[in-house]
Amino acid sequence: WQDKSFNESAYNGLLKAKADLGVQLEDAESHSPEDFTPNLEQMVGLGCNVTFAVGFNFSINDVMFGIAEANPESDFVWIDGWNAEPPLENIKPVQYAMAESSFLAGYLAAAYSTTKTVGTYGGMDIDAVTVFMKGFENGAKYYEKETGTPVKVVGMTDFVQDFANSGVAKSISEGQLTAGADVIFPVAGQLFTATAEAIRETGGDAVMIGVDQNVAVTVPELADVTLTSVEKRMTTAVFDIIKELADGGEFDSEAYVGTLENDGTDLSEFGDFDSKIDAEVKTKLEEIKQAIIDGEIDPLAAP
C-alpha cells in the first residue's frame, strides 16, 4: 500500500481512524486481480464491520458485486467504484468529481507555461483517468478563452496501458517535452516519477503536476519539479465514513462524492513554486473554484 499515491492515501484514512477513533484494523494487499476475492473473503471472515476496496479493478469479473451478494451481512466501501443496478444495500461507492480540480490544474498549467504548450497522459483509457485529462484540457482552454492567448494541449490520446510501466511513461513524457510541453500532468498513479526523470534529463525548466496526493510532500525529492498536485483526498473520505459509523450512524449505499465544495478534491499548495505564480493567477483560480462550486462553470464542458 505504500505507493506514494492512490492506495497509500486511502490507507492513511484507516490509520487516522485507528489513531483518533480507536478502531481496529485488518488489511490484505492484492498483488494481482486473483487476490481480490480471497482478500475480501478474509476480511469477511475476520468479522470486519466495513471493508474498504480500493480501485476500479474490483470490477474485474464482478468481484465486488459477487462478494457483496454472497455476504449480505457485511458492508463494503468501494473507492473509485459504483453500485450494481438495482443497488446493493451493502456497497457504498466513493467517487470524485476530479474534473473540478483538474480544470483548475489546466488553467494554472496554461498560465504558468512559457511555451503555452501543456501535456497530459493516462495510465489506462478508462473513465476514472480520462475525467482528469478532460478537466485539465478544458481548464487550459478556458485560460485561452479568457486571455486570448492560444494554448496547445498534447497527449489526450496518450496512455501507458497500465499503471506500472515506467519505461512507456517516460517515453510518453519525452515525446511531450519534445513537442514543446513545459507542464505535464500524468494521470497514472506513481508513474509521475518517470515524468520527473524525463524532465530532469532534458535539463530545461519544465515541471509536472502530481496526482492523487500532494506529491511535493509525499515524495519531497520531486518538490523542485512539482508545480502542484491534483488531490483525490481519499484519506478524508475514508476517515469521514468510518467516523460517521463510529458515531452511531447507519451504513448506507449512497455514494460519497468528493468535490471542491466538500474538500474531497482540490489543488495542493504550490510549495517551491508559490513565489513563481502571479498573484493575479492565484486570485483567478479562487474565482474559478467558486464558479465551479456555484455551477457557473462546467469543468467537463468545452469552454
PDB file of C-alpha atoms in Angstrom:
ATOM      1  CA  TRP A   1       0.000   0.000   0.000  1.00  0.00           C
ATOM      2  CA  GLN A   2       2.998   2.331   0.277  1.00  0.00           C
ATOM      3  CA  ASP A   3       2.759   3.553  -3.306  1.00  0.00           C
ATOM      4  CA  LYS A   4       3.032   7.303  -2.547  1.00  0.00           C
ATOM      5  CA  SER A   5      -0.240   7.617  -4.391  1.00  0.00           C
ATOM      6  CA  PHE A   6      -3.727   6.134  -4.553  1.00  0.00           C
ATOM      7  CA  ASN A   7      -3.539   3.193  -2.143  1.00  0.00           C
ATOM      8  CA  GLU A   8      -1.450   4.937   0.470  1.00  0.00           C
ATOM      9  CA  SER A   9      -3.831   7.876   0.598  1.00  0.00           C
ATOM     10  CA  ALA A  10      -6.757   5.555   1.314  1.00  0.00           C
ATOM     11  CA  TYR A  11      -4.810   3.551   3.890  1.00  0.00           C
ATOM     12  CA  ASN A  12      -3.847   6.735   5.702  1.00  0.00           C
ATOM     13  CA  GLY A  13      -7.552   7.272   6.338  1.00  0.00           C
ATOM     14  CA  LEU A  14      -7.645   3.923   8.135  1.00  0.00           C
ATOM     15  CA  LEU A  15      -4.560   4.818  10.159  1.00  0.00           C
ATOM     16  CA  LYS A  16      -6.133   8.146  11.146  1.00  0.00           C
ATOM     17  CA  ALA A  17      -9.316   6.331  12.213  1.00  0.00           C
ATOM     18  CA  LYS A  18      -7.241   3.943  14.312  1.00  0.00           C
ATOM     19  CA  ALA A  19      -5.354   6.795  15.977  1.00  0.00           C
ATOM     20  CA  ASP A  20      -8.295   9.160  16.500  1.00  0.00           C
ATOM     21  CA  LEU A  21     -11.218   6.793  16.960  1.00  0.00           C
ATOM     22  CA  GLY A  22      -9.578   3.666  18.337  1.00  0.00           C
ATOM     23  CA  VAL A  23     -10.930   1.342  15.655  1.00  0.00           C
ATOM     24  CA  GLN A  24      -9.221  -1.969  14.976  1.00  0.00           C
ATOM     25  CA  LEU A  25      -7.671  -2.553  11.564  1.00  0.00           C
ATOM     26  CA  GLU A  26      -7.194  -5.603   9.393  1.00  0.00           C
ATOM     27  CA  ASP A  27      -5.709  -5.444   5.929  1.00  0.00           C
ATOM     28  CA  ALA A  28      -4.692  -7.539   2.956  1.00  0.00           C
ATOM     29  CA  GLU A  29      -2.624  -6.492  -0.045  1.00  0.00           C
ATOM     30  CA  SER A  30      -3.560  -7.634  -3.535  1.00  0.00           C
ATOM     31  CA  HIS A  31      -0.675  -8.276  -5.899  1.00  0.00           C
ATOM     32  CA  SER A  32      -2.939  -9.273  -8.798  1.00  0.00           C
ATOM     33  CA  PRO A  33      -6.687  -9.450  -9.543  1.00  0.00           C
ATOM     34  CA  GLU A  34      -6.606 -13.105  -8.477  1.00  0.00           C
ATOM     35  CA  ASP A  35      -6.045 -11.876  -4.910  1.00  0.00           C
ATOM     36  CA  PHE A  36      -9.212  -9.759  -4.780  1.00  0.00           C
ATOM     37  CA  THR A  37     -11.730 -12.462  -3.891  1.00  0.00           C
ATOM     38  CA  PRO A  38      -9.675 -14.295  -1.243  1.00  0.00           C
ATOM     39  CA  ASN A  39      -8.627 -10.993   0.340  1.00  0.00           C
ATOM     40  CA  LEU A  40     -12.193  -9.745   0.584  1.00  0.00           C
ATOM     41  CA  GLU A  41     -13.300 -13.118   1.924  1.00  0.00           C
ATOM     42  CA  GLN A  42     -10.531 -12.882   4.515  1.00  0.00           C
ATOM     43  CA  MET A  43     -11.867  -9.537   5.736  1.00  0.00           C
ATOM     44  CA  VAL A  44     -15.362 -11.000   5.982  1.00  0.00           C
ATOM     45  CA  GLY A  45     -14.015 -13.980   7.878  1.00  0.00           C
ATOM     46  CA  LEU A  46     -12.261 -11.700  10.346  1.00  0.00           C
ATOM     47  CA  GLY A  47     -15.578 -10.053  11.130  1.00  0.00           C
ATOM     48  CA  CYS A  48     -14.769  -6.576   9.842  1.00  0.00           C
ATOM     49  CA  ASN A  49     -17.683  -4.176  10.254  1.00  0.00           C
ATOM     50  CA  VAL A  50     -16.780  -2.488   6.987  1.00  0.00           C
ATOM     51  CA  THR A  51     -14.233  -3.372   4.336  1.00  0.00           C
ATOM     52  CA  PHE A  52     -12.679  -0.786   2.014  1.00  0.00           C
ATOM     53  CA  ALA A  53     -11.835  -1.986  -1.501  1.00  0.00           C
ATOM     54  CA  VAL A  54      -9.516   0.423  -3.302  1.00  0.00           C
ATOM     55  CA  GLY A  55      -9.667   0.839  -7.061  1.00  0.00           C
ATOM     56  CA  PHE A  56     -11.879   0.307 -10.081  1.00  0.00           C
ATOM     57  CA  ASN A  57     -10.187  -3.057 -10.766  1.00  0.00           C
ATOM     58  CA  PHE A  58     -12.509  -4.716  -8.268  1.00  0.00           C
ATOM     59  CA  SER A  59     -14.958  -4.660 -11.167  1.00  0.00           C
ATOM     60  CA  ILE A  60     -12.954  -7.425 -12.878  1.00  0.00           C
ATOM     61  CA  ASN A  61     -15.220 -10.469 -13.151  1.00  0.00           C
ATOM     62  CA  ASP A  62     -17.736  -8.571 -10.992  1.00  0.00           C
ATOM     63  CA  VAL A  63     -15.689  -9.455  -7.902  1.00  0.00           C
ATOM     64  CA  MET A  64     -17.120  -6.634  -5.792  1.00  0.00           C
ATOM     65  CA  PHE A  65     -20.734  -7.396  -6.556  1.00  0.00           C
ATOM     66  CA  GLY A  66     -20.212 -11.144  -6.137  1.00  0.00           C
ATOM     67  CA  ILE A  67     -18.666 -10.791  -2.700  1.00  0.00           C
ATOM     68  CA  ALA A  68     -21.305  -8.308  -1.563  1.00  0.00           C
ATOM     69  CA  GLU A  69     -24.157 -10.508  -2.748  1.00  0.00           C
ATOM     70  CA  ALA A  70     -22.642 -13.569  -1.078  1.00  0.00           C
ATOM     71  CA  ASN A  71     -22.159 -11.714   2.220  1.00  0.00           C
ATOM     72  CA  PRO A  72     -25.238  -9.529   2.767  1.00  0.00           C
ATOM     73  CA  GLU A  73     -24.421  -9.085   6.462  1.00  0.00           C
ATOM     74  CA  SER A  74     -21.058  -7.476   5.638  1.00  0.00           C
ATOM     75  CA  ASP A  75     -20.649  -3.888   4.433  1.00  0.00           C
ATOM     76  CA  PHE A  76     -18.214  -2.694   1.786  1.00  0.00           C
ATOM     77  CA  VAL A  77     -16.940   0.708   0.686  1.00  0.00           C
ATOM     78  CA  TRP A  78     -15.622   0.720  -2.880  1.00  0.00           C
ATOM     79  CA  ILE A  79     -13.250   3.590  -3.667  1.00  0.00           C
ATOM     80  CA  ASP A  80     -13.452   4.615  -7.328  1.00  0.00           C
ATOM     81  CA  GLY A  81     -16.275   2.124  -7.663  1.00  0.00           C
ATOM     82  CA  TRP A  82     -20.006   2.124  -8.273  1.00  0.00           C
ATOM     83  CA  ASN A  83     -23.061   0.156  -7.274  1.00  0.00           C
ATOM     84  CA  ALA A  84     -24.992  -2.553  -9.054  1.00  0.00           C
ATOM     85  CA  GLU A  85     -28.315  -1.973 -10.748  1.00  0.00           C
ATOM     86  CA  PRO A  86     -30.501  -2.255  -8.741  1.00  0.00           C
ATOM     87  CA  PRO A  87     -28.150  -1.061  -5.965  1.00  0.00           C
ATOM     88  CA  LEU A  88     -26.873  -3.441  -3.320  1.00  0.00           C
ATOM     89  CA  GLU A  89     -27.532  -2.122   0.184  1.00  0.00           C
ATOM     90  CA  ASN A  90     -24.096  -3.192   1.456  1.00  0.00           C
ATOM     91  CA  ILE A  91     -21.941  -1.345  -1.091  1.00  0.00           C
ATOM     92  CA  LYS A  92     -21.105   2.337  -0.695  1.00  0.00           C
ATOM     93  CA  PRO A  93     -19.206   3.812  -3.648  1.00  0.00           C
ATOM     94  CA  VAL A  94     -16.655   6.561  -3.109  1.00  0.00           C
ATOM     95  CA  GLN A  95     -16.383   8.742  -6.186  1.00  0.00           C
ATOM     96  CA  TYR A  96     -14.722  12.029  -7.029  1.00  0.00           C
ATOM     97  CA  ALA A  97     -15.562  14.966  -9.254  1.00  0.00           C
ATOM     98  CA  MET A  98     -11.972  15.043 -10.476  1.00  0.00           C
ATOM     99  CA  ALA A  99     -12.739  17.224 -13.463  1.00  0.00           C
ATOM    100  CA  GLU A 100     -13.258  20.078 -10.995  1.00  0.00           C
ATOM    101  CA  SER A 101      -9.749  20.182  -9.561  1.00  0.00           C
ATOM    102  CA  SER A 102      -8.184  19.121 -12.863  1.00  0.00           C
ATOM    103  CA  PHE A 103      -9.836  22.133 -14.523  1.00  0.00           C
ATOM    104  CA  LEU A 104      -8.012  24.349 -12.024  1.00  0.00           C
ATOM    105  CA  ALA A 105      -4.782  22.484 -12.808  1.00  0.00           C
ATOM    106  CA  GLY A 106      -5.262  23.052 -16.529  1.00  0.00           C
ATOM    107  CA  TYR A 107      -5.800  26.765 -16.036  1.00  0.00           C
ATOM    108  CA  LEU A 108      -2.732  27.005 -13.808  1.00  0.00           C
ATOM    109  CA  ALA A 109      -0.632  24.985 -16.260  1.00  0.00           C
ATOM    110  CA  ALA A 110      -1.583  27.267 -19.131  1.00  0.00           C
ATOM    111  CA  ALA A 111      -0.914  30.392 -17.072  1.00  0.00           C
ATOM    112  CA  TYR A 112       2.458  29.112 -15.838  1.00  0.00           C
ATOM    113  CA  SER A 113       3.655  27.752 -19.181  1.00  0.00           C
ATOM    114  CA  THR A 114       6.052  29.882 -21.178  1.00  0.00           C
ATOM    115  CA  THR A 115       5.655  27.806 -24.351  1.00  0.00           C
ATOM    116  CA  LYS A 116       1.858  27.729 -23.990  1.00  0.00           C
ATOM    117  CA  THR A 117       2.016  24.018 -24.725  1.00  0.00           C
ATOM    118  CA  VAL A 118       0.983  21.691 -21.901  1.00  0.00           C
ATOM    119  CA  GLY A 119       0.690  17.934 -21.812  1.00  0.00           C
ATOM    120  CA  THR A 120      -1.148  15.117 -20.096  1.00  0.00           C
ATOM    121  CA  TYR A 121      -1.297  11.329 -20.345  1.00  0.00           C
ATOM    122  CA  GLY A 122      -3.102   8.493 -18.624  1.00  0.00           C
ATOM    123  CA  GLY A 123      -2.335   5.108 -17.190  1.00  0.00           C
ATOM    124  CA  MET A 124      -5.326   3.453 -18.864  1.00  0.00           C
ATOM    125  CA  ASP A 125      -8.079   4.696 -21.149  1.00  0.00           C
ATOM    126  CA  ILE A 126     -10.842   4.450 -18.549  1.00  0.00           C
ATOM    127  CA  ASP A 127     -13.325   6.954 -17.165  1.00  0.00           C
ATOM    128  CA  ALA A 128     -11.545   7.181 -13.799  1.00  0.00           C
ATOM    129  CA  VAL A 129      -8.490   8.504 -15.675  1.00  0.00           C
ATOM    130  CA  THR A 130      -9.899  10.396 -18.633  1.00  0.00           C
ATOM    131  CA  VAL A 131     -12.076  12.584 -16.402  1.00  0.00           C
ATOM    132  CA  PHE A 132      -8.853  14.132 -15.021  1.00  0.00           C
ATOM    133  CA  MET A 133      -7.473  14.641 -18.509  1.00  0.00           C
ATOM    134  CA  LYS A 134     -10.650  16.217 -19.882  1.00  0.00           C
ATOM    135  CA  GLY A 135     -10.923  18.620 -16.978  1.00  0.00           C
ATOM    136  CA  PHE A 136      -7.268  19.560 -17.451  1.00  0.00           C
ATOM    137  CA  GLU A 137      -7.739  20.202 -21.169  1.00  0.00           C
ATOM    138  CA  ASN A 138     -10.855  22.305 -20.572  1.00  0.00           C
ATOM    139  CA  GLY A 139      -9.096  24.332 -17.884  1.00  0.00           C
ATOM    140  CA  ALA A 140      -6.218  25.104 -20.234  1.00  0.00           C
ATOM    141  CA  LYS A 141      -8.646  26.075 -22.963  1.00  0.00           C
ATOM    142  CA  TYR A 142     -10.556  28.260 -20.503  1.00  0.00           C
ATOM    143  CA  TYR A 143      -7.327  30.195 -19.981  1.00  0.00           C
ATOM    144  CA  GLU A 144      -7.075  30.520 -23.762  1.00  0.00           C
ATOM    145  CA  LYS A 145     -10.627  31.839 -23.955  1.00  0.00           C
ATOM    146  CA  GLU A 146     -10.180  34.254 -21.048  1.00  0.00           C
ATOM    147  CA  THR A 147      -6.852  35.705 -22.171  1.00  0.00           C
ATOM    148  CA  GLY A 148      -6.949  35.303 -25.932  1.00  0.00           C
ATOM    149  CA  THR A 149      -3.582  33.514 -25.750  1.00  0.00           C
ATOM    150  CA  PRO A 150      -3.553  30.255 -27.758  1.00  0.00           C
ATOM    151  CA  VAL A 151      -2.769  27.165 -25.681  1.00  0.00           C
ATOM    152  CA  LYS A 152      -1.920  23.759 -27.125  1.00  0.00           C
ATOM    153  CA  VAL A 153      -2.762  20.622 -25.131  1.00  0.00           C
ATOM    154  CA  VAL A 154      -0.895  17.489 -26.175  1.00  0.00           C
ATOM    155  CA  GLY A 155      -1.317  13.893 -25.039  1.00  0.00           C
ATOM    156  CA  MET A 156      -5.073  13.479 -24.824  1.00  0.00           C
ATOM    157  CA  THR A 157      -4.717  10.098 -26.574  1.00  0.00           C
ATOM    158  CA  ASP A 158      -1.504   9.054 -24.794  1.00  0.00           C
ATOM    159  CA  PHE A 159      -1.949   6.060 -22.471  1.00  0.00           C
ATOM    160  CA  VAL A 160       0.595   3.751 -20.839  1.00  0.00           C
ATOM    161  CA  GLN A 161      -1.971   0.903 -20.839  1.00  0.00           C
ATOM    162  CA  ASP A 162      -1.241   0.172 -17.177  1.00  0.00           C
ATOM    163  CA  PHE A 163      -0.014   1.924 -14.040  1.00  0.00           C
ATOM    164  CA  ALA A 164       3.349   0.213 -13.763  1.00  0.00           C
ATOM    165  CA  ASN A 165       5.351   0.577 -16.986  1.00  0.00           C
ATOM    166  CA  SER A 166       7.729   3.400 -16.188  1.00  0.00           C
ATOM    167  CA  GLY A 167       9.555   2.953 -19.498  1.00  0.00           C
ATOM    168  CA  VAL A 168       6.448   3.759 -21.528  1.00  0.00           C
ATOM    169  CA  ALA A 169       5.528   6.620 -19.184  1.00  0.00           C
ATOM    170  CA  LYS A 170       8.984   8.111 -19.594  1.00  0.00           C
ATOM    171  CA  SER A 171       8.829   7.732 -23.374  1.00  0.00           C
ATOM    172  CA  ILE A 172       5.458   9.491 -23.492  1.00  0.00           C
ATOM    173  CA  SER A 173       6.809  12.283 -21.302  1.00  0.00           C
ATOM    174  CA  GLU A 174       9.885  12.680 -23.504  1.00  0.00           C
ATOM    175  CA  GLY A 175       7.654  12.950 -26.561  1.00  0.00           C
ATOM    176  CA  GLN A 176       5.569  15.673 -24.972  1.00  0.00           C
ATOM    177  CA  LEU A 177       8.648  17.599 -23.896  1.00  0.00           C
ATOM    178  CA  THR A 178       9.950  17.380 -27.458  1.00  0.00           C
ATOM    179  CA  ALA A 179       6.592  18.715 -28.653  1.00  0.00           C
ATOM    180  CA  GLY A 180       7.195  21.802 -26.518  1.00  0.00           C
ATOM    181  CA  ALA A 181       5.214  20.988 -23.379  1.00  0.00           C
ATOM    182  CA  ASP A 182       6.713  22.596 -20.306  1.00  0.00           C
ATOM    183  CA  VAL A 183       3.976  21.457 -17.908  1.00  0.00           C
ATOM    184  CA  ILE A 184       2.941  17.779 -17.890  1.00  0.00           C
ATOM    185  CA  PHE A 185       0.072  16.211 -15.955  1.00  0.00           C
ATOM    186  CA  PRO A 186       0.481  12.418 -15.670  1.00  0.00           C
ATOM    187  CA  VAL A 187      -2.705  10.644 -14.554  1.00  0.00           C
ATOM    188  CA  ALA A 188      -1.066   7.302 -13.977  1.00  0.00           C
ATOM    189  CA  GLY A 189      -0.579   6.628 -10.285  1.00  0.00           C
ATOM    190  CA  GLN A 190       3.060   6.633  -9.228  1.00  0.00           C
ATOM    191  CA  LEU A 191       4.321   6.863 -12.827  1.00  0.00           C
ATOM    192  CA  PHE A 192       4.782  10.577 -12.246  1.00  0.00           C
ATOM    193  CA  THR A 193       8.292   9.525 -11.166  1.00  0.00           C
ATOM    194  CA  ALA A 194       9.029   8.620 -14.792  1.00  0.00           C
ATOM    195  CA  THR A 195       7.835  12.047 -15.911  1.00  0.00           C
ATOM    196  CA  ALA A 196      10.082  13.701 -13.324  1.00  0.00           C
ATOM    197  CA  GLU A 197      13.020  11.683 -14.625  1.00  0.00           C
ATOM    198  CA  ALA A 198      12.307  12.747 -18.196  1.00  0.00           C
ATOM    199  CA  ILE A 199      12.054  16.388 -17.128  1.00  0.00           C
ATOM    200  CA  ARG A 200      15.356  16.291 -15.278  1.00  0.00           C
ATOM    201  CA  GLU A 201      17.161  14.635 -18.160  1.00  0.00           C
ATOM    202  CA  THR A 202      16.104  17.401 -20.533  1.00  0.00           C
ATOM    203  CA  GLY A 203      17.769  19.968 -18.295  1.00  0.00           C
ATOM    204  CA  GLY A 204      15.070  22.514 -19.077  1.00  0.00           C
ATOM    205  CA  ASP A 205      12.550  24.379 -16.956  1.00  0.00           C
ATOM    206  CA  ALA A 206       9.619  22.008 -17.433  1.00  0.00           C
ATOM    207  CA  VAL A 207       7.536  20.930 -14.445  1.00  0.00           C
ATOM    208  CA  MET A 208       4.858  18.377 -13.737  1.00  0.00           C
ATOM    209  CA  ILE A 209       1.570  18.282 -11.849  1.00  0.00           C
ATOM    210  CA  GLY A 210       1.184  15.468  -9.340  1.00  0.00           C
ATOM    211  CA  VAL A 211      -1.875  13.280  -8.927  1.00  0.00           C
ATOM    212  CA  ASP A 212      -3.930  11.854  -6.042  1.00  0.00           C
ATOM    213  CA  GLN A 213      -1.704  13.093  -3.188  1.00  0.00           C
ATOM    214  CA  ASN A 214       0.428  16.186  -2.628  1.00  0.00           C
ATOM    215  CA  VAL A 215       3.462  14.764  -4.418  1.00  0.00           C
ATOM    216  CA  ALA A 216       5.754  17.575  -3.257  1.00  0.00           C
ATOM    217  CA  VAL A 217       5.116  16.379   0.308  1.00  0.00           C
ATOM    218  CA  THR A 218       4.833  12.606  -0.150  1.00  0.00           C
ATOM    219  CA  VAL A 219       7.862  12.475  -2.457  1.00  0.00           C
ATOM    220  CA  PRO A 220       9.847  15.531  -1.320  1.00  0.00           C
ATOM    221  CA  GLU A 221      12.755  14.806  -3.656  1.00  0.00           C
ATOM    222  CA  LEU A 222      10.383  15.738  -6.503  1.00  0.00           C
ATOM    223  CA  ALA A 223       9.223  19.022  -4.949  1.00  0.00           C
ATOM    224  CA  ASP A 224      11.506  21.033  -7.230  1.00  0.00           C
ATOM    225  CA  VAL A 225       9.691  19.807 -10.362  1.00  0.00           C
ATOM    226  CA  THR A 226       6.132  19.615  -8.956  1.00  0.00           C
ATOM    227  CA  LEU A 227       4.106  22.752  -9.681  1.00  0.00           C
ATOM    228  CA  THR A 228       1.127  21.476  -7.673  1.00  0.00           C
ATOM    229  CA  SER A 229      -0.892  18.270  -7.382  1.00  0.00           C
ATOM    230  CA  VAL A 230      -4.496  17.380  -8.113  1.00  0.00           C
ATOM    231  CA  GLU A 231      -5.517  15.744  -4.864  1.00  0.00           C
ATOM    232  CA  LYS A 232      -8.074  12.997  -4.604  1.00  0.00           C
ATOM    233  CA  ARG A 233      -8.476  13.271  -0.860  1.00  0.00           C
ATOM    234  CA  MET A 234      -9.195   9.635  -0.084  1.00  0.00           C
ATOM    235  CA  THR A 235      -7.780   9.996   3.409  1.00  0.00           C
ATOM    236  CA  THR A 236     -10.581  12.438   4.204  1.00  0.00           C
ATOM    237  CA  ALA A 237     -13.285  10.251   2.663  1.00  0.00           C
ATOM    238  CA  VAL A 238     -12.177   7.060   4.405  1.00  0.00           C
ATOM    239  CA  PHE A 239     -11.910   8.741   7.789  1.00  0.00           C
ATOM    240  CA  ASP A 240     -15.230  10.570   7.456  1.00  0.00           C
ATOM    241  CA  ILE A 241     -17.093   7.376   6.554  1.00  0.00           C
ATOM    242  CA  ILE A 242     -15.591   5.478   9.497  1.00  0.00           C
ATOM    243  CA  LYS A 243     -16.237   8.367  11.895  1.00  0.00           C
ATOM    244  CA  GLU A 244     -19.894   8.539  10.929  1.00  0.00           C
ATOM    245  CA  LEU A 245     -20.280   4.826  11.638  1.00  0.00           C
ATOM    246  CA  ALA A 246     -18.302   5.094  14.880  1.00  0.00           C
ATOM    247  CA  ASP A 247     -20.604   7.892  15.998  1.00  0.00           C
ATOM    248  CA  GLY A 248     -23.588   5.593  15.616  1.00  0.00           C
ATOM    249  CA  GLY A 249     -24.545   6.291  12.034  1.00  0.00           C
ATOM    250  CA  GLU A 250     -26.110   3.626   9.842  1.00  0.00           C
ATOM    251  CA  PHE A 251     -24.275   2.244   6.841  1.00  0.00           C
ATOM    252  CA  ASP A 252     -25.933   3.290   3.585  1.00  0.00           C
ATOM    253  CA  SER A 253     -25.344   2.729  -0.109  1.00  0.00           C
ATOM    254  CA  GLU A 254     -25.465   6.405  -1.081  1.00  0.00           C
ATOM    255  CA  ALA A 255     -22.300   7.364  -2.926  1.00  0.00           C
ATOM    256  CA  TYR A 256     -19.790   9.648  -1.253  1.00  0.00           C
ATOM    257  CA  VAL A 257     -18.719  12.182  -3.884  1.00  0.00           C
ATOM    258  CA  GLY A 258     -15.606  14.251  -3.233  1.00  0.00           C
ATOM    259  CA  THR A 259     -15.887  17.765  -4.688  1.00  0.00           C
ATOM    260  CA  LEU A 260     -14.246  21.150  -4.412  1.00  0.00           C
ATOM    261  CA  GLU A 261     -17.120  22.195  -2.175  1.00  0.00           C
ATOM    262  CA  ASN A 262     -16.662  19.442   0.433  1.00  0.00           C
ATOM    263  CA  ASP A 263     -12.857  19.460   0.174  1.00  0.00           C
ATOM    264  CA  GLY A 264     -12.858  15.956  -1.274  1.00  0.00           C
ATOM    265  CA  THR A 265     -10.596  17.211  -4.041  1.00  0.00           C
ATOM    266  CA  ASP A 266      -8.529  20.335  -4.693  1.00  0.00           C
ATOM    267  CA  LEU A 267      -5.130  21.577  -5.778  1.00  0.00           C
ATOM    268  CA  SER A 268      -2.246  21.188  -3.370  1.00  0.00           C
ATOM    269  CA  GLU A 269      -0.361  24.195  -2.077  1.00  0.00           C
ATOM    270  CA  PHE A 270       2.215  25.466  -4.557  1.00  0.00           C
ATOM    271  CA  GLY A 271       5.240  24.748  -2.366  1.00  0.00           C
ATOM    272  CA  ASP A 272       8.529  25.682  -4.050  1.00  0.00           C
ATOM    273  CA  PHE A 273       6.603  27.397  -6.846  1.00  0.00           C
ATOM    274  CA  ASP A 274       4.430  29.672  -4.733  1.00  0.00           C
ATOM    275  CA  SER A 275       6.543  32.753  -5.412  1.00  0.00           C
ATOM    276  CA  LYS A 276       6.643  31.947  -9.144  1.00  0.00           C
ATOM    277  CA  ILE A 277       2.885  32.087  -9.617  1.00  0.00           C
ATOM    278  CA  ASP A 278       1.441  35.550 -10.139  1.00  0.00           C
ATOM    279  CA  ALA A 279      -0.960  36.853  -7.511  1.00  0.00           C
ATOM    280  CA  GLU A 280      -3.462  37.551 -10.294  1.00  0.00           C
ATOM    281  CA  VAL A 281      -3.390  33.874 -11.294  1.00  0.00           C
ATOM    282  CA  LYS A 282      -3.963  32.779  -7.694  1.00  0.00           C
ATOM    283  CA  THR A 283      -6.926  35.136  -7.427  1.00  0.00           C
ATOM    284  CA  LYS A 284      -8.331  33.871 -10.701  1.00  0.00           C
ATOM    285  CA  LEU A 285      -8.013  30.261  -9.525  1.00  0.00           C
ATOM    286  CA  GLU A 286     -10.069  31.094  -6.442  1.00  0.00           C
ATOM    287  CA  GLU A 287     -12.693  32.779  -8.621  1.00  0.00           C
ATOM    288  CA  ILE A 288     -12.857  29.771 -10.940  1.00  0.00           C
ATOM    289  CA  LYS A 289     -13.091  27.396  -7.994  1.00  0.00           C
ATOM    290  CA  GLN A 290     -16.095  29.286  -6.633  1.00  0.00           C
ATOM    291  CA  ALA A 291     -17.684  29.417 -10.079  1.00  0.00           C
ATOM    292  CA  ILE A 292     -17.379  25.632 -10.360  1.00  0.00           C
ATOM    293  CA  ILE A 293     -18.888  25.195  -6.885  1.00  0.00           C
ATOM    294  CA  ASP A 294     -21.728  27.542  -7.812  1.00  0.00           C
ATOM    295  CA  GLY A 295     -22.383  25.659 -11.050  1.00  0.00           C
ATOM    296  CA  GLU A 296     -21.420  28.597 -13.240  1.00  0.00           C
ATOM    297  CA  ILE A 297     -18.600  26.620 -14.872  1.00  0.00           C
ATOM    298  CA  ASP A 298     -18.979  23.020 -16.010  1.00  0.00           C
ATOM    299  CA  PRO A 299     -15.447  21.570 -15.987  1.00  0.00           C
ATOM    300  CA  LEU A 300     -16.452  18.786 -18.376  1.00  0.00           C
ATOM    301  CA  ALA A 301     -17.803  21.196 -20.972  1.00  0.00           C
ATOM    302  CA  ALA A 302     -15.507  22.737 -23.546  1.00  0.00           C
ATOM    303  CA  PRO A 303     -15.183  26.499 -22.971  1.00  0.00           C
TER     304      PRO A 303
END
